[in-house]
Coordinates of C-alpha atoms in Angstrom, one line a residue:
M17 CA 29.7 12.9 -2.8
R18 CA 30.0 10.0 -0.4
L19 CA 27.0 7.8 0.1
N20 CA 26.5 6.0 3.3
S21 CA 24.0 3.3 2.6
S22 CA 22.5 1.3 -0.3
S23 CA 19.2 3.2 0.0
E24 CA 21.1 6.5 -0.6
V25 CA 22.7 4.9 -3.7
I26 CA 19.4 3.7 -5.0
R27 CA 17.8 7.2 -4.4
T28 CA 20.7 9.0 -6.0
K29 CA 20.9 6.8 -9.1
S30 CA 17.1 7.1 -9.6
A31 CA 17.2 10.9 -9.3
L32 CA 19.9 11.2 -11.8
N33 CA 18.3 9.0 -14.4
F34 CA 14.9 10.5 -13.8
S35 CA 16.1 14.1 -14.4
R36 CA 17.1 13.0 -18.0
F37 CA 13.6 11.7 -18.6
A38 CA 11.9 14.8 -17.1
R39 CA 13.3 16.9 -19.9
R40 CA 11.6 14.7 -22.5
T41 CA 8.0 14.6 -21.2
R42 CA 5.3 17.2 -20.6
K43 CA 5.2 18.8 -17.1
G44 CA 2.0 17.2 -15.7
A45 CA 3.0 13.7 -16.6
T46 CA 6.5 14.3 -15.3
M47 CA 5.3 15.2 -11.8
E48 CA 3.0 12.3 -11.6
L49 CA 5.7 9.9 -12.8
K50 CA 8.2 11.4 -10.5
E51 CA 6.0 10.8 -7.5
L52 CA 5.5 7.2 -8.5
V53 CA 9.2 6.6 -8.9
E54 CA 9.9 8.3 -5.6
K55 CA 7.4 5.9 -3.9
M56 CA 8.9 2.9 -5.6
V57 CA 12.5 3.8 -4.7
D58 CA 11.5 4.7 -1.1
F59 CA 9.6 1.5 -0.7
R60 CA 12.5 -0.6 -2.0
A61 CA 15.0 1.2 0.2
R62 CA 12.9 0.8 3.3
N63 CA 12.3 -2.9 2.7
D64 CA 15.8 -3.6 1.4
L65 CA 14.5 -4.9 -1.9
T66 CA 16.2 -5.2 -5.2
Q67 CA 14.4 -4.3 -8.4
T68 CA 14.0 -8.0 -9.0
D69 CA 12.3 -8.6 -5.7
F70 CA 10.1 -5.6 -6.2
A71 CA 9.1 -6.8 -9.7
K72 CA 8.0 -10.1 -8.3
I73 CA 5.9 -8.4 -5.6
C74 CA 4.3 -6.3 -8.3
K75 CA 3.9 -9.2 -10.7
L76 CA 5.7 -7.2 -13.4
S77 CA 8.9 -7.8 -15.3
L78 CA 12.2 -6.6 -14.1
V79 CA 12.6 -4.7 -17.4
T80 CA 9.4 -2.8 -16.7
I81 CA 10.5 -1.8 -13.2
C82 CA 14.0 -0.7 -14.4
N83 CA 12.5 1.3 -17.3
I84 CA 10.1 3.1 -15.0
E85 CA 12.8 3.9 -12.3
N86 CA 15.2 5.1 -15.0
G87 CA 12.6 7.2 -16.7
N88 CA 12.7 5.3 -20.0
T89 CA 9.0 4.7 -20.1
N90 CA 5.7 6.1 -18.8
P91 CA 3.7 3.2 -17.2
S92 CA 0.1 2.4 -18.2
R93 CA -2.7 2.8 -15.7
V94 CA -2.7 -1.0 -15.1
T95 CA 1.0 -1.0 -14.4
K96 CA 0.7 2.0 -12.0
K97 CA -2.1 0.2 -10.2
K98 CA -0.1 -2.9 -9.8
I99 CA 2.9 -0.9 -8.3
L100 CA 0.7 1.1 -6.0
N101 CA -1.2 -2.0 -4.8
A102 CA 2.1 -3.8 -4.0
I103 CA 3.4 -0.8 -2.1
E104 CA 0.1 -0.5 -0.1
R105 CA -0.1 -4.2 0.6
K106 CA 3.3 -4.5 2.3

């Protein structure tokens, strides 16, 4: 598969990592988290942001953003709120 842009690469990597996480969590939580990750990845792609840039905007650590996008953690309500506020603000 040939990818044409950095946003396609970001979306493809996130989708692959997330599918591994989806197998380890319950269905309801997976759908909610999947939607959050899609919003994060889409926002970063549209605004040409790195995970580091996005972490600064959200006032979260880079590790937290990486773990959420890769499906290694389920974020708390406070973390979700910070992410969604950052996406809505910009």
